[in-house]
Amino acid sequence: MASLPICPFEVARRREIVVRESALAKPGFAGCLVRGGDNFGILYSPHIQNEGFIRFTIAHELGHYFLDGHPDIIFRNGQSQHFSRMGFGKKESHEKEADFFASGLLMPEHLFRPAMVEAGVGFLAVQALSLLCRASLLATAIRYATYSDDPVAVIVSSGSVIDYCVSSDCMKGRSWRWNIGGERLPTQSSTLAFNQNPEDGVESTSTLDAWFEGAPAIEIVEHVTFLGSYGKTLTILHSEEALPDPDDDDAQDLPEDE
Ligand SMILES: [Zn+2]
């Protein structure tokens, strides 16, 4: 039976896919899948210093190799190379599918969930799981939010702007909004303080409604980390308090005369 960490190099080797560091050092280039006839290879950027990120890039390219329809899309028009860009944010659907495949390959649910039980909570859990899976902090944080039963939000930002956010299931389907319109960081957040001065605020406590308008004022821990590999900030919001049912949310929204 497989155990953590899963090695994407080994998965590639078993398929006779050659994996090499590329000589190409283009900004934003993470990796690519290369085809020559029936042979496939994977190249990754020499700029990537972070082991977890290299492994994720290889797993992502393996997604393009394994997923139905991907080779047709990425090698359309007779191209022999497919380049993948860095980061999770806004992407085409087949890029998102490859990211999702990569997370599932490196952190399969049936191994990741039991490991979460051992890992504790919040940022420390993400850090421990990232070491265990040898996956990047960001990819691990997203996986952690996906499977956590607690209120967890993983936010990537730069300056005052939120690039994207992945939250745990219990936070989904709520009638909340970002507290600052236009997807900006709350003015009092440690994340904003950190983005303005990286000496400031690494971990602090506040309440969920400081981030989301309409959310209950449950206590949250906000942990801020710099993602050196692509120059953005990772914030993990975590609470050990349970949220009220979404149905109770709706009840509050009903007009009083009903
Ligand atoms: Zn790709």
PDB file of C-alpha atoms and ligand atoms in Angstrom:
ATOM      1  CA  MET A   1       0.000   0.000   0.000  1.00  0.00           C
ATOM      2  CA  ALA A   2       1.215   3.495  -0.837  1.00  0.00           C
ATOM      3  CA  SER A   3       2.362   5.770   1.962  1.00  0.00           C
ATOM      4  CA  LEU A   4       3.334   9.430   2.251  1.00  0.00           C
ATOM      5  CA  PRO A   5       5.301  11.003   0.738  1.00  0.00           C
ATOM      6  CA  ILE A   6       4.253  10.043  -2.798  1.00  0.00           C
ATOM      7  CA  CYS A   7       7.161  10.530  -5.208  1.00  0.00           C
ATOM      8  CA  PRO A   8       6.145  12.074  -8.575  1.00  0.00           C
ATOM      9  CA  PHE A   9       9.612  11.272  -9.993  1.00  0.00           C
ATOM     10  CA  GLU A  10       8.882   7.596  -9.352  1.00  0.00           C
ATOM     11  CA  VAL A  11       5.429   7.850 -10.975  1.00  0.00           C
ATOM     12  CA  ALA A  12       7.066   9.395 -14.056  1.00  0.00           C
ATOM     13  CA  ARG A  13       9.852   6.802 -14.101  1.00  0.00           C
ATOM     14  CA  ARG A  14       7.350   3.942 -14.130  1.00  0.00           C
ATOM     15  CA  ARG A  15       5.776   5.491 -17.255  1.00  0.00           C
ATOM     16  CA  GLU A  16       9.211   6.011 -18.809  1.00  0.00           C
ATOM     17  CA  ILE A  17       8.721   9.767 -18.744  1.00  0.00           C
ATOM     18  CA  VAL A  18      12.099  11.483 -18.483  1.00  0.00           C
ATOM     19  CA  VAL A  19      12.183  14.350 -15.952  1.00  0.00           C
ATOM     20  CA  ARG A  20      14.878  17.031 -16.233  1.00  0.00           C
ATOM     21  CA  GLU A  21      15.606  20.531 -15.038  1.00  0.00           C
ATOM     22  CA  SER A  22      15.154  22.858 -18.002  1.00  0.00           C
ATOM     23  CA  ALA A  23      17.848  25.188 -19.362  1.00  0.00           C
ATOM     24  CA  LEU A  24      15.073  27.678 -20.046  1.00  0.00           C
ATOM     25  CA  ALA A  25      14.748  30.288 -17.319  1.00  0.00           C
ATOM     26  CA  LYS A  26      11.772  32.353 -18.395  1.00  0.00           C
ATOM     27  CA  PRO A  27       9.965  34.340 -15.673  1.00  0.00           C
ATOM     28  CA  GLY A  28       6.677  32.704 -14.709  1.00  0.00           C
ATOM     29  CA  PHE A  29       7.605  29.407 -16.394  1.00  0.00           C
ATOM     30  CA  ALA A  30       7.148  26.506 -13.983  1.00  0.00           C
ATOM     31  CA  GLY A  31       7.380  23.405 -16.138  1.00  0.00           C
ATOM     32  CA  CYS A  32       6.297  21.730 -19.320  1.00  0.00           C
ATOM     33  CA  LEU A  33       5.304  18.434 -20.810  1.00  0.00           C
ATOM     34  CA  VAL A  34       7.225  17.605 -23.985  1.00  0.00           C
ATOM     35  CA  ARG A  35       6.258  15.053 -26.599  1.00  0.00           C
ATOM     36  CA  GLY A  36       8.370  13.483 -29.310  1.00  0.00           C
ATOM     37  CA  GLY A  37       6.304  10.873 -31.145  1.00  0.00           C
ATOM     38  CA  ASP A  38       5.104   8.465 -28.470  1.00  0.00           C
ATOM     39  CA  ASN A  39       7.711   9.577 -25.932  1.00  0.00           C
ATOM     40  CA  PHE A  40       7.022  12.099 -23.213  1.00  0.00           C
ATOM     41  CA  GLY A  41       9.286  14.181 -21.031  1.00  0.00           C
ATOM     42  CA  ILE A  42       8.823  16.741 -18.275  1.00  0.00           C
ATOM     43  CA  LEU A  43      11.014  19.809 -17.823  1.00  0.00           C
ATOM     44  CA  TYR A  44      10.891  22.099 -14.785  1.00  0.00           C
ATOM     45  CA  SER A  45      12.242  25.586 -14.289  1.00  0.00           C
ATOM     46  CA  PRO A  46      15.750  26.019 -12.822  1.00  0.00           C
ATOM     47  CA  HIS A  47      14.268  29.039 -10.977  1.00  0.00           C
ATOM     48  CA  ILE A  48      12.251  26.852  -8.642  1.00  0.00           C
ATOM     49  CA  GLN A  49      14.273  26.486  -5.463  1.00  0.00           C
ATOM     50  CA  ASN A  50      11.557  24.912  -3.396  1.00  0.00           C
ATOM     51  CA  GLU A  51      11.462  21.101  -3.432  1.00  0.00           C
ATOM     52  CA  GLY A  52       7.712  20.981  -2.823  1.00  0.00           C
ATOM     53  CA  PHE A  53       7.112  23.296  -5.752  1.00  0.00           C
ATOM     54  CA  ILE A  54       9.283  21.172  -8.087  1.00  0.00           C
ATOM     55  CA  ARG A  55       7.383  18.055  -7.054  1.00  0.00           C
ATOM     56  CA  PHE A  56       4.069  19.848  -7.559  1.00  0.00           C
ATOM     57  CA  THR A  57       5.128  21.037 -11.017  1.00  0.00           C
ATOM     58  CA  ILE A  58       6.034  17.486 -12.034  1.00  0.00           C
ATOM     59  CA  ALA A  59       2.752  16.174 -10.630  1.00  0.00           C
ATOM     60  CA  HIS A  60       0.895  18.902 -12.573  1.00  0.00           C
ATOM     61  CA  GLU A  61       2.601  17.881 -15.836  1.00  0.00           C
ATOM     62  CA  LEU A  62       1.765  14.256 -15.060  1.00  0.00           C
ATOM     63  CA  GLY A  63      -1.848  15.451 -14.877  1.00  0.00           C
ATOM     64  CA  HIS A  64      -1.589  16.634 -18.480  1.00  0.00           C
ATOM     65  CA  TYR A  65      -0.190  13.230 -19.363  1.00  0.00           C
ATOM     66  CA  PHE A  66      -2.766  11.124 -17.509  1.00  0.00           C
ATOM     67  CA  LEU A  67      -5.991  13.116 -17.693  1.00  0.00           C
ATOM     68  CA  ASP A  68      -8.486  12.335 -20.422  1.00  0.00           C
ATOM     69  CA  GLY A  69      -8.319  14.777 -23.288  1.00  0.00           C
ATOM     70  CA  HIS A  70      -5.347  16.737 -21.953  1.00  0.00           C
ATOM     71  CA  PRO A  71      -2.738  15.625 -24.492  1.00  0.00           C
ATOM     72  CA  ASP A  72      -5.199  16.614 -27.254  1.00  0.00           C
ATOM     73  CA  ILE A  73      -5.693  20.073 -25.773  1.00  0.00           C
ATOM     74  CA  ILE A  74      -2.118  20.870 -24.888  1.00  0.00           C
ATOM     75  CA  PHE A  75      -0.524  19.490 -28.022  1.00  0.00           C
ATOM     76  CA  ARG A  76      -3.163  20.931 -30.357  1.00  0.00           C
ATOM     77  CA  ASN A  77      -1.968  22.526 -33.587  1.00  0.00           C
ATOM     78  CA  GLY A  78       0.991  20.156 -33.681  1.00  0.00           C
ATOM     79  CA  GLN A  79       2.783  21.790 -30.744  1.00  0.00           C
ATOM     80  CA  SER A  80       5.362  19.568 -29.079  1.00  0.00           C
ATOM     81  CA  GLN A  81       5.604  21.443 -25.782  1.00  0.00           C
ATOM     82  CA  HIS A  82       3.139  22.660 -23.238  1.00  0.00           C
ATOM     83  CA  PHE A  83       4.159  25.335 -20.741  1.00  0.00           C
ATOM     84  CA  SER A  84       2.515  25.661 -17.379  1.00  0.00           C
ATOM     85  CA  ARG A  85       2.571  28.894 -15.459  1.00  0.00           C
ATOM     86  CA  MET A  86       3.165  29.351 -11.756  1.00  0.00           C
ATOM     87  CA  GLY A  87       0.560  29.809  -9.093  1.00  0.00           C
ATOM     88  CA  PHE A  88      -2.972  28.692  -8.499  1.00  0.00           C
ATOM     89  CA  GLY A  89      -5.117  31.788  -9.265  1.00  0.00           C
ATOM     90  CA  LYS A  90      -7.039  32.430 -12.444  1.00  0.00           C
ATOM     91  CA  LYS A  91      -6.377  29.735 -15.016  1.00  0.00           C
ATOM     92  CA  GLU A  92      -7.913  27.811 -17.867  1.00  0.00           C
ATOM     93  CA  SER A  93      -9.967  24.784 -16.847  1.00  0.00           C
ATOM     94  CA  HIS A  94      -7.430  22.173 -17.993  1.00  0.00           C
ATOM     95  CA  GLU A  95      -4.750  23.953 -15.926  1.00  0.00           C
ATOM     96  CA  LYS A  96      -7.009  23.829 -12.877  1.00  0.00           C
ATOM     97  CA  GLU A  97      -7.661  20.146 -13.550  1.00  0.00           C
ATOM     98  CA  ALA A  98      -3.923  19.478 -13.696  1.00  0.00           C
ATOM     99  CA  ASP A  99      -3.436  21.358 -10.383  1.00  0.00           C
ATOM    100  CA  PHE A 100      -6.213  19.309  -8.852  1.00  0.00           C
ATOM    101  CA  PHE A 101      -4.669  16.113 -10.184  1.00  0.00           C
ATOM    102  CA  ALA A 102      -1.297  17.147  -8.719  1.00  0.00           C
ATOM    103  CA  SER A 103      -2.795  17.756  -5.255  1.00  0.00           C
ATOM    104  CA  GLY A 104      -4.556  14.417  -5.381  1.00  0.00           C
ATOM    105  CA  LEU A 105      -1.428  12.603  -6.524  1.00  0.00           C
ATOM    106  CA  LEU A 106       0.844  14.083  -3.839  1.00  0.00           C
ATOM    107  CA  MET A 107      -1.778  14.208  -1.083  1.00  0.00           C
ATOM    108  CA  PRO A 108      -4.360  11.494  -1.757  1.00  0.00           C
ATOM    109  CA  GLU A 109      -7.418  11.851   0.428  1.00  0.00           C
ATOM    110  CA  HIS A 110      -7.200   8.355   1.957  1.00  0.00           C
ATOM    111  CA  LEU A 111      -3.679   9.096   3.236  1.00  0.00           C
ATOM    112  CA  PHE A 112      -4.026  12.825   3.862  1.00  0.00           C
ATOM    113  CA  ARG A 113      -7.124  12.698   6.077  1.00  0.00           C
ATOM    114  CA  PRO A 114      -5.608  10.248   8.604  1.00  0.00           C
ATOM    115  CA  ALA A 115      -2.406  12.335   8.599  1.00  0.00           C
ATOM    116  CA  MET A 116      -4.481  15.433   9.422  1.00  0.00           C
ATOM    117  CA  VAL A 117      -5.717  13.783  12.605  1.00  0.00           C
ATOM    118  CA  GLU A 118      -2.103  13.425  13.757  1.00  0.00           C
ATOM    119  CA  ALA A 119      -1.006  16.864  12.578  1.00  0.00           C
ATOM    120  CA  GLY A 120      -2.960  19.128  14.952  1.00  0.00           C
ATOM    121  CA  VAL A 121      -4.644  22.311  13.730  1.00  0.00           C
ATOM    122  CA  GLY A 122      -4.014  25.532  11.848  1.00  0.00           C
ATOM    123  CA  PHE A 123      -0.677  26.613  10.454  1.00  0.00           C
ATOM    124  CA  LEU A 124       1.330  24.115  12.509  1.00  0.00           C
ATOM    125  CA  ALA A 125      -0.718  21.289  11.014  1.00  0.00           C
ATOM    126  CA  VAL A 126      -0.183  22.618   7.495  1.00  0.00           C
ATOM    127  CA  GLN A 127       3.546  22.883   8.143  1.00  0.00           C
ATOM    128  CA  ALA A 128       3.738  19.328   9.504  1.00  0.00           C
ATOM    129  CA  LEU A 129       1.683  17.931   6.605  1.00  0.00           C
ATOM    130  CA  SER A 130       3.802  19.828   4.095  1.00  0.00           C
ATOM    131  CA  LEU A 131       6.934  18.189   5.539  1.00  0.00           C
ATOM    132  CA  LEU A 132       5.277  14.778   5.592  1.00  0.00           C
ATOM    133  CA  CYS A 133       4.021  14.990   1.994  1.00  0.00           C
ATOM    134  CA  ARG A 134       7.070  16.985   0.809  1.00  0.00           C
ATOM    135  CA  ALA A 135       4.541  19.270  -0.857  1.00  0.00           C
ATOM    136  CA  SER A 136       4.661  23.066  -0.996  1.00  0.00           C
ATOM    137  CA  LEU A 137       3.113  24.991   1.873  1.00  0.00           C
ATOM    138  CA  LEU A 138       0.521  26.494  -0.454  1.00  0.00           C
ATOM    139  CA  ALA A 139      -0.595  23.216  -2.023  1.00  0.00           C
ATOM    140  CA  THR A 140      -0.751  21.626   1.432  1.00  0.00           C
ATOM    141  CA  ALA A 141      -2.719  24.539   2.881  1.00  0.00           C
ATOM    142  CA  ILE A 142      -5.312  24.242   0.108  1.00  0.00           C
ATOM    143  CA  ARG A 143      -5.604  20.503   0.706  1.00  0.00           C
ATOM    144  CA  TYR A 144      -5.926  21.122   4.441  1.00  0.00           C
ATOM    145  CA  ALA A 145      -8.753  23.632   3.914  1.00  0.00           C
ATOM    146  CA  THR A 146     -10.488  21.212   1.543  1.00  0.00           C
ATOM    147  CA  TYR A 147     -10.675  18.441   4.140  1.00  0.00           C
ATOM    148  CA  SER A 148     -10.865  20.316   7.447  1.00  0.00           C
ATOM    149  CA  ASP A 149     -14.083  20.140   9.456  1.00  0.00           C
ATOM    150  CA  ASP A 150     -13.129  23.422  11.172  1.00  0.00           C
ATOM    151  CA  PRO A 151     -13.622  26.881   9.682  1.00  0.00           C
ATOM    152  CA  VAL A 152     -10.440  27.369   7.608  1.00  0.00           C
ATOM    153  CA  ALA A 153      -9.689  29.887   4.871  1.00  0.00           C
ATOM    154  CA  VAL A 154      -6.486  29.908   2.839  1.00  0.00           C
ATOM    155  CA  ILE A 155      -5.892  33.299   1.265  1.00  0.00           C
ATOM    156  CA  VAL A 156      -3.196  34.337  -1.201  1.00  0.00           C
ATOM    157  CA  SER A 157      -2.538  38.057  -1.455  1.00  0.00           C
ATOM    158  CA  SER A 158      -0.074  40.709  -2.454  1.00  0.00           C
ATOM    159  CA  GLY A 159      -0.164  44.348  -1.388  1.00  0.00           C
ATOM    160  CA  SER A 160      -3.734  44.991  -0.301  1.00  0.00           C
ATOM    161  CA  VAL A 161      -5.278  42.696  -2.925  1.00  0.00           C
ATOM    162  CA  ILE A 162      -6.633  39.189  -2.343  1.00  0.00           C
ATOM    163  CA  ASP A 163      -5.723  36.975  -5.317  1.00  0.00           C
ATOM    164  CA  TYR A 164      -7.875  34.081  -4.281  1.00  0.00           C
ATOM    165  CA  CYS A 165      -9.246  32.176  -1.329  1.00  0.00           C
ATOM    166  CA  VAL A 166     -10.009  28.516  -0.694  1.00  0.00           C
ATOM    167  CA  SER A 167     -12.181  27.704   2.310  1.00  0.00           C
ATOM    168  CA  SER A 168     -13.328  24.609   4.138  1.00  0.00           C
ATOM    169  CA  ASP A 169     -16.750  23.133   3.367  1.00  0.00           C
ATOM    170  CA  CYS A 170     -18.422  24.504   6.488  1.00  0.00           C
ATOM    171  CA  MET A 171     -17.707  28.052   5.260  1.00  0.00           C
ATOM    172  CA  LYS A 172     -19.213  27.494   1.826  1.00  0.00           C
ATOM    173  CA  GLY A 173     -22.736  28.465   0.790  1.00  0.00           C
ATOM    174  CA  ARG A 174     -22.853  31.341   3.293  1.00  0.00           C
ATOM    175  CA  SER A 175     -24.307  34.716   2.547  1.00  0.00           C
ATOM    176  CA  TRP A 176     -21.069  36.469   3.593  1.00  0.00           C
ATOM    177  CA  ARG A 177     -19.046  38.990   1.687  1.00  0.00           C
ATOM    178  CA  TRP A 178     -15.482  40.222   1.927  1.00  0.00           C
ATOM    179  CA  ASN A 179     -15.522  42.985   4.472  1.00  0.00           C
ATOM    180  CA  ILE A 180     -13.649  45.359   2.215  1.00  0.00           C
ATOM    181  CA  GLY A 181     -15.237  45.535  -1.244  1.00  0.00           C
ATOM    182  CA  GLY A 182     -13.229  44.586  -4.319  1.00  0.00           C
ATOM    183  CA  GLU A 183     -11.553  41.653  -2.572  1.00  0.00           C
ATOM    184  CA  ARG A 184      -9.127  43.668  -0.517  1.00  0.00           C
ATOM    185  CA  LEU A 185      -7.504  42.714   2.761  1.00  0.00           C
ATOM    186  CA  PRO A 186      -9.223  44.010   5.900  1.00  0.00           C
ATOM    187  CA  THR A 187      -7.464  47.163   7.122  1.00  0.00           C
ATOM    188  CA  GLN A 188      -6.866  45.731  10.599  1.00  0.00           C
ATOM    189  CA  SER A 189      -5.538  42.371   9.392  1.00  0.00           C
ATOM    190  CA  SER A 190      -2.037  41.139  10.177  1.00  0.00           C
ATOM    191  CA  THR A 191      -1.789  40.128   6.529  1.00  0.00           C
ATOM    192  CA  LEU A 192      -2.100  43.716   5.331  1.00  0.00           C
ATOM    193  CA  ALA A 193       0.377  44.874   8.000  1.00  0.00           C
ATOM    194  CA  PHE A 194       2.776  42.151   6.859  1.00  0.00           C
ATOM    195  CA  ASN A 195       2.406  43.047   3.171  1.00  0.00           C
ATOM    196  CA  GLN A 196       3.186  46.665   3.981  1.00  0.00           C
ATOM    197  CA  ASN A 197       6.065  45.801   6.286  1.00  0.00           C
ATOM    198  CA  PRO A 198       7.255  42.167   6.336  1.00  0.00           C
ATOM    199  CA  GLU A 199       8.638  42.670   9.845  1.00  0.00           C
ATOM    200  CA  ASP A 200       5.080  43.010  11.140  1.00  0.00           C
ATOM    201  CA  GLY A 201       2.448  40.535  12.236  1.00  0.00           C
ATOM    202  CA  VAL A 202       3.017  36.834  11.714  1.00  0.00           C
ATOM    203  CA  GLU A 203       0.304  35.404  13.881  1.00  0.00           C
ATOM    204  CA  SER A 204      -2.573  37.172  15.575  1.00  0.00           C
ATOM    205  CA  THR A 205      -6.070  36.581  16.836  1.00  0.00           C
ATOM    206  CA  SER A 206      -9.209  38.314  15.657  1.00  0.00           C
ATOM    207  CA  THR A 207     -12.774  37.377  14.787  1.00  0.00           C
ATOM    208  CA  LEU A 208     -14.203  35.949  11.593  1.00  0.00           C
ATOM    209  CA  ASP A 209     -16.481  38.933  11.006  1.00  0.00           C
ATOM    210  CA  ALA A 210     -13.355  41.114  10.683  1.00  0.00           C
ATOM    211  CA  TRP A 211     -12.828  39.297   7.366  1.00  0.00           C
ATOM    212  CA  PHE A 212     -16.321  38.435   6.211  1.00  0.00           C
ATOM    213  CA  GLU A 213     -19.336  40.699   6.516  1.00  0.00           C
ATOM    214  CA  GLY A 214     -22.270  38.714   7.872  1.00  0.00           C
ATOM    215  CA  ALA A 215     -20.060  36.030   9.473  1.00  0.00           C
ATOM    216  CA  PRO A 216     -20.357  35.289  13.205  1.00  0.00           C
ATOM    217  CA  ALA A 217     -17.788  36.834  15.551  1.00  0.00           C
ATOM    218  CA  ILE A 218     -16.054  33.547  16.382  1.00  0.00           C
ATOM    219  CA  GLU A 219     -12.395  33.759  17.323  1.00  0.00           C
ATOM    220  CA  ILE A 220      -9.896  33.007  14.561  1.00  0.00           C
ATOM    221  CA  VAL A 221      -6.137  32.704  14.407  1.00  0.00           C
ATOM    222  CA  GLU A 222      -4.582  34.463  11.406  1.00  0.00           C
ATOM    223  CA  HIS A 223      -1.181  33.125  10.390  1.00  0.00           C
ATOM    224  CA  VAL A 224       0.836  34.925   7.726  1.00  0.00           C
ATOM    225  CA  THR A 225       3.738  33.445   5.718  1.00  0.00           C
ATOM    226  CA  PHE A 226       5.690  34.771   2.747  1.00  0.00           C
ATOM    227  CA  LEU A 227       5.686  32.397  -0.235  1.00  0.00           C
ATOM    228  CA  GLY A 228       9.167  33.152  -1.506  1.00  0.00           C
ATOM    229  CA  SER A 229       8.738  30.802  -4.467  1.00  0.00           C
ATOM    230  CA  TYR A 230       6.351  33.153  -6.154  1.00  0.00           C
ATOM    231  CA  GLY A 231       6.386  36.376  -4.251  1.00  0.00           C
ATOM    232  CA  LYS A 232       2.941  36.244  -2.670  1.00  0.00           C
ATOM    233  CA  THR A 233       1.662  36.046   0.872  1.00  0.00           C
ATOM    234  CA  LEU A 234      -0.133  33.022   2.283  1.00  0.00           C
ATOM    235  CA  THR A 235      -2.644  33.593   5.066  1.00  0.00           C
ATOM    236  CA  ILE A 236      -4.288  30.783   6.973  1.00  0.00           C
ATOM    237  CA  LEU A 237      -7.370  31.670   8.983  1.00  0.00           C
ATOM    238  CA  HIS A 238      -8.390  28.951  11.358  1.00  0.00           C
ATOM    239  CA  SER A 239     -10.949  28.609  14.127  1.00  0.00           C
ATOM    240  CA  GLU A 240     -11.539  25.809  16.563  1.00  0.00           C
ATOM    241  CA  GLU A 241     -15.054  27.109  17.210  1.00  0.00           C
ATOM    242  CA  ALA A 242     -17.850  25.541  15.194  1.00  0.00           C
ATOM    243  CA  LEU A 243     -19.936  27.715  12.901  1.00  0.00           C
ATOM    244  CA  PRO A 244     -23.702  27.841  13.322  1.00  0.00           C
ATOM    245  CA  ASP A 245     -25.656  25.902  10.680  1.00  0.00           C
ATOM    246  CA  PRO A 246     -26.088  27.694   7.358  1.00  0.00           C
ATOM    247  CA  ASP A 247     -29.840  27.291   7.962  1.00  0.00           C
ATOM    248  CA  ASP A 248     -29.509  29.481  11.048  1.00  0.00           C
ATOM    249  CA  ASP A 249     -27.803  32.081   8.832  1.00  0.00           C
ATOM    250  CA  ASP A 250     -30.851  32.083   6.599  1.00  0.00           C
ATOM    251  CA  ALA A 251     -33.180  32.391   9.569  1.00  0.00           C
ATOM    252  CA  GLN A 252     -31.393  35.591  10.587  1.00  0.00           C
ATOM    253  CA  ASP A 253     -31.856  36.964   7.101  1.00  0.00           C
ATOM    254  CA  LEU A 254     -35.642  36.514   7.099  1.00  0.00           C
ATOM    255  CA  PRO A 255     -37.729  39.637   7.548  1.00  0.00           C
ATOM    256  CA  GLU A 256     -38.865  40.071  11.153  1.00  0.00           C
ATOM    257  CA  ASP A 257     -42.590  40.108  10.424  1.00  0.00           C
ATOM    258  CA  GLU A 258     -42.658  36.520   9.213  1.00  0.00           C
TER     259      GLU A 258
HETATM  260 ZN    ZN B   1      -0.246  22.955 -17.185  1.00  0.00          ZN
END
